[in-house]
Coordinates of C-alpha atoms in Angstrom, one line a residue:
M1 CA -16.1 211.3 81.8
E2 CA -18.6 213.2 79.9
T3 CA -18.9 212.7 75.9
L4 CA -17.5 216.3 75.4
E5 CA -15.5 216.3 78.1
A6 CA -13.4 213.0 76.5
I7 CA -13.0 215.2 72.7
H8 CA -11.6 218.1 74.1
T9 CA -9.8 216.8 76.7
R10 CA -8.1 213.8 74.9
R11 CA -4.1 214.3 73.5
S12 CA -1.9 212.1 72.0
I13 CA 0.0 211.1 74.8
R14 CA 3.9 209.2 73.5
K15 CA 5.2 208.4 76.5
Y16 CA 4.3 205.3 79.1
T17 CA 4.6 204.5 82.8
D18 CA 5.9 200.5 82.2
R19 CA 2.8 199.9 84.4
P20 CA 1.0 197.0 82.8
V21 CA -2.8 197.4 81.3
P22 CA -5.1 194.7 82.6
R23 CA -6.6 192.4 79.9
E24 CA -9.9 193.4 81.3
L25 CA -9.7 197.3 80.6
V26 CA -8.0 196.1 77.3
T27 CA -11.0 194.5 76.3
E28 CA -13.2 197.1 77.3
L29 CA -11.1 199.6 74.6
L30 CA -11.7 196.7 72.2
R31 CA -15.3 196.5 73.2
A32 CA -15.4 200.9 72.8
A33 CA -14.1 199.9 69.0
M34 CA -16.0 197.9 68.0
S35 CA -19.1 199.8 68.8
A36 CA -18.0 202.1 66.3
P37 CA -20.3 202.6 63.4
S38 CA -19.5 200.8 60.1
A39 CA -20.9 201.2 56.4
V40 CA -23.8 198.2 56.1
N41 CA -22.9 197.7 59.3
A42 CA -20.2 195.1 58.1
Q43 CA -17.8 196.1 60.9
P44 CA -14.8 194.7 58.7
W45 CA -12.1 195.2 61.6
V46 CA -9.9 192.8 62.9
F47 CA -7.9 194.2 65.9
I48 CA -4.4 192.5 67.0
V49 CA -2.9 193.0 70.4
I50 CA 0.6 193.3 70.7
D51 CA 1.9 193.2 74.2
D52 CA 5.5 191.2 73.5
R53 CA 8.7 193.5 74.4
K54 CA 10.4 192.3 71.9
I55 CA 7.8 192.7 68.8
L56 CA 6.9 196.6 70.6
D57 CA 10.7 196.9 70.7
E58 CA 11.0 196.1 66.9
I59 CA 7.5 197.7 65.4
P60 CA 9.7 201.2 65.0
T61 CA 12.6 200.0 62.3
F62 CA 9.5 199.4 60.0
S63 CA 7.0 202.3 61.2
P64 CA 9.2 205.8 61.7
Y65 CA 6.5 207.3 63.8
A66 CA 6.0 204.8 66.3
G67 CA 8.8 204.6 67.9
M68 CA 6.6 205.6 71.5
C69 CA 5.9 201.6 71.0
R70 CA 9.6 201.0 73.3
E71 CA 7.9 202.6 76.1
A72 CA 4.2 201.7 76.0
P73 CA 3.2 198.1 77.3
L74 CA 1.1 197.4 74.5
A75 CA 0.0 198.0 71.5
I76 CA -3.2 197.6 69.2
L77 CA -3.6 197.0 65.1
V78 CA -6.1 198.3 63.7
C79 CA -7.2 196.6 60.2
G80 CA -9.4 196.2 57.7
D81 CA -10.8 192.8 55.8
T82 CA -11.5 193.8 52.6
T83 CA -13.1 190.2 52.7
Q84 CA -16.1 191.7 55.7
E85 CA -16.7 194.9 53.2
K86 CA -20.5 195.3 52.1
A87 CA -19.6 198.6 50.1
P88 CA -16.3 197.9 48.9
G89 CA -13.1 200.9 49.8
Y90 CA -15.3 202.2 53.1
W91 CA -12.9 200.0 55.1
V92 CA -10.7 202.8 56.0
Q93 CA -13.4 205.0 57.2
D94 CA -14.8 202.2 58.8
C95 CA -11.2 201.3 60.7
S96 CA -10.7 205.2 61.3
A97 CA -14.0 205.4 63.4
A98 CA -12.9 202.4 65.6
I99 CA -10.0 203.9 66.2
Q100 CA -11.4 207.3 67.1
N101 CA -13.7 204.9 69.7
L102 CA -10.3 203.3 71.1
L103 CA -8.8 206.5 71.7
L104 CA -11.9 207.6 73.3
A105 CA -12.4 204.9 75.6
A106 CA -8.1 204.9 76.2
H107 CA -8.8 208.8 77.7
D108 CA -12.1 208.1 79.6
A109 CA -10.0 205.0 81.4
G110 CA -7.1 207.6 82.9
L111 CA -4.6 205.7 79.7
G112 CA -3.0 207.4 77.1
A113 CA -2.8 206.5 73.4
V114 CA -2.0 207.9 70.3
W115 CA -2.8 207.2 66.8
T116 CA 0.2 206.4 64.4
G117 CA -0.6 206.0 60.6
I118 CA 0.1 202.6 58.0
F119 CA -1.9 202.8 55.2
P120 CA -1.4 204.3 52.7
M121 CA 1.8 204.3 53.1
T122 CA 3.3 201.3 50.8
D123 CA 6.8 201.0 53.4
R124 CA 4.7 200.9 56.3
V125 CA 1.8 198.4 55.2
Q126 CA 4.5 195.6 54.2
G127 CA 6.6 196.3 57.4
F128 CA 3.5 195.5 59.5
R129 CA 2.3 192.7 56.8
K130 CA 5.2 190.8 57.3
A131 CA 5.7 191.2 60.7
F132 CA 2.1 190.2 61.6
G133 CA 2.0 187.5 59.3
L134 CA -1.4 189.4 57.6
P135 CA -3.0 188.1 54.3
G136 CA -3.1 190.1 51.1
H137 CA -6.9 191.0 52.2
V138 CA -6.3 192.2 55.7
F139 CA -4.6 196.1 55.4
P140 CA -3.3 197.7 58.1
L141 CA -4.7 200.8 59.2
G142 CA -2.9 202.3 62.1
L143 CA -1.1 201.4 65.6
V144 CA -2.3 202.9 68.4
P145 CA 0.1 202.6 71.4
V146 CA -1.6 202.5 74.8
G147 CA -0.3 202.7 78.6
Y148 CA -0.4 204.8 81.3
P149 CA 0.5 208.2 81.0
A150 CA 4.0 209.3 81.9
E151 CA 3.0 213.4 80.7
K152 CA -0.2 215.3 80.8
L153 CA -0.9 217.1 78.0
S154 CA -3.2 220.0 78.6
P155 CA -6.8 220.0 76.0
Q156 CA -6.5 222.7 73.3
D157 CA -8.9 224.6 71.9
R158 CA -9.4 223.5 68.0
Y159 CA -12.1 225.1 67.1
R160 CA -11.7 227.3 63.9
E161 CA -14.2 229.5 62.2
E162 CA -12.3 230.5 59.4
K163 CA -12.5 226.3 58.4
V164 CA -16.4 226.6 59.0
Y165 CA -18.8 227.7 55.5
N166 CA -22.5 228.2 55.3
N167 CA -23.9 225.8 52.5
R168 CA -21.4 226.1 50.1
Y169 CA -17.6 226.2 49.7
G170 CA -16.6 229.6 50.5
Q171 CA -19.6 231.5 52.0
K172 CA -18.4 232.0 55.6
R173 CA -21.0 231.9 58.3
E174 CA -23.3 234.7 59.6

């Protein structure tokens, strides 16, 4: 799949078959995630691969928009380790870029995935901290349930000219 095709056709997939995702493919997703740019090349990310059915079923009890975990064969928790930052405060951007790479790699591999937000919602952050034993310097940013899709969503053209300005805010492009 070409890069722009992957970007334009990727959709948030929330329904999965029960087919397991091979470990080698999960490694490829993680390799793609870790290829993301990061401030000062700090790469402050930490990934927790969750494939224990009991844990996946428990996640929606403390993360209300992660109900699809009950169907997903796995999820990847993406966290930022603030002790690894070289540019303080940029871990959110760094880990967001890693999540986007992960989503595109999953799509390219024929998998479905969706980004469920955690940070900065205090209740969700605390829920993930407790469930996964995260130390105080490791912040959960997002959870990405992954699996073979049980739904097919059509691509959407999301380009909106009214959201683009030329040289300064409010100045329309000609």
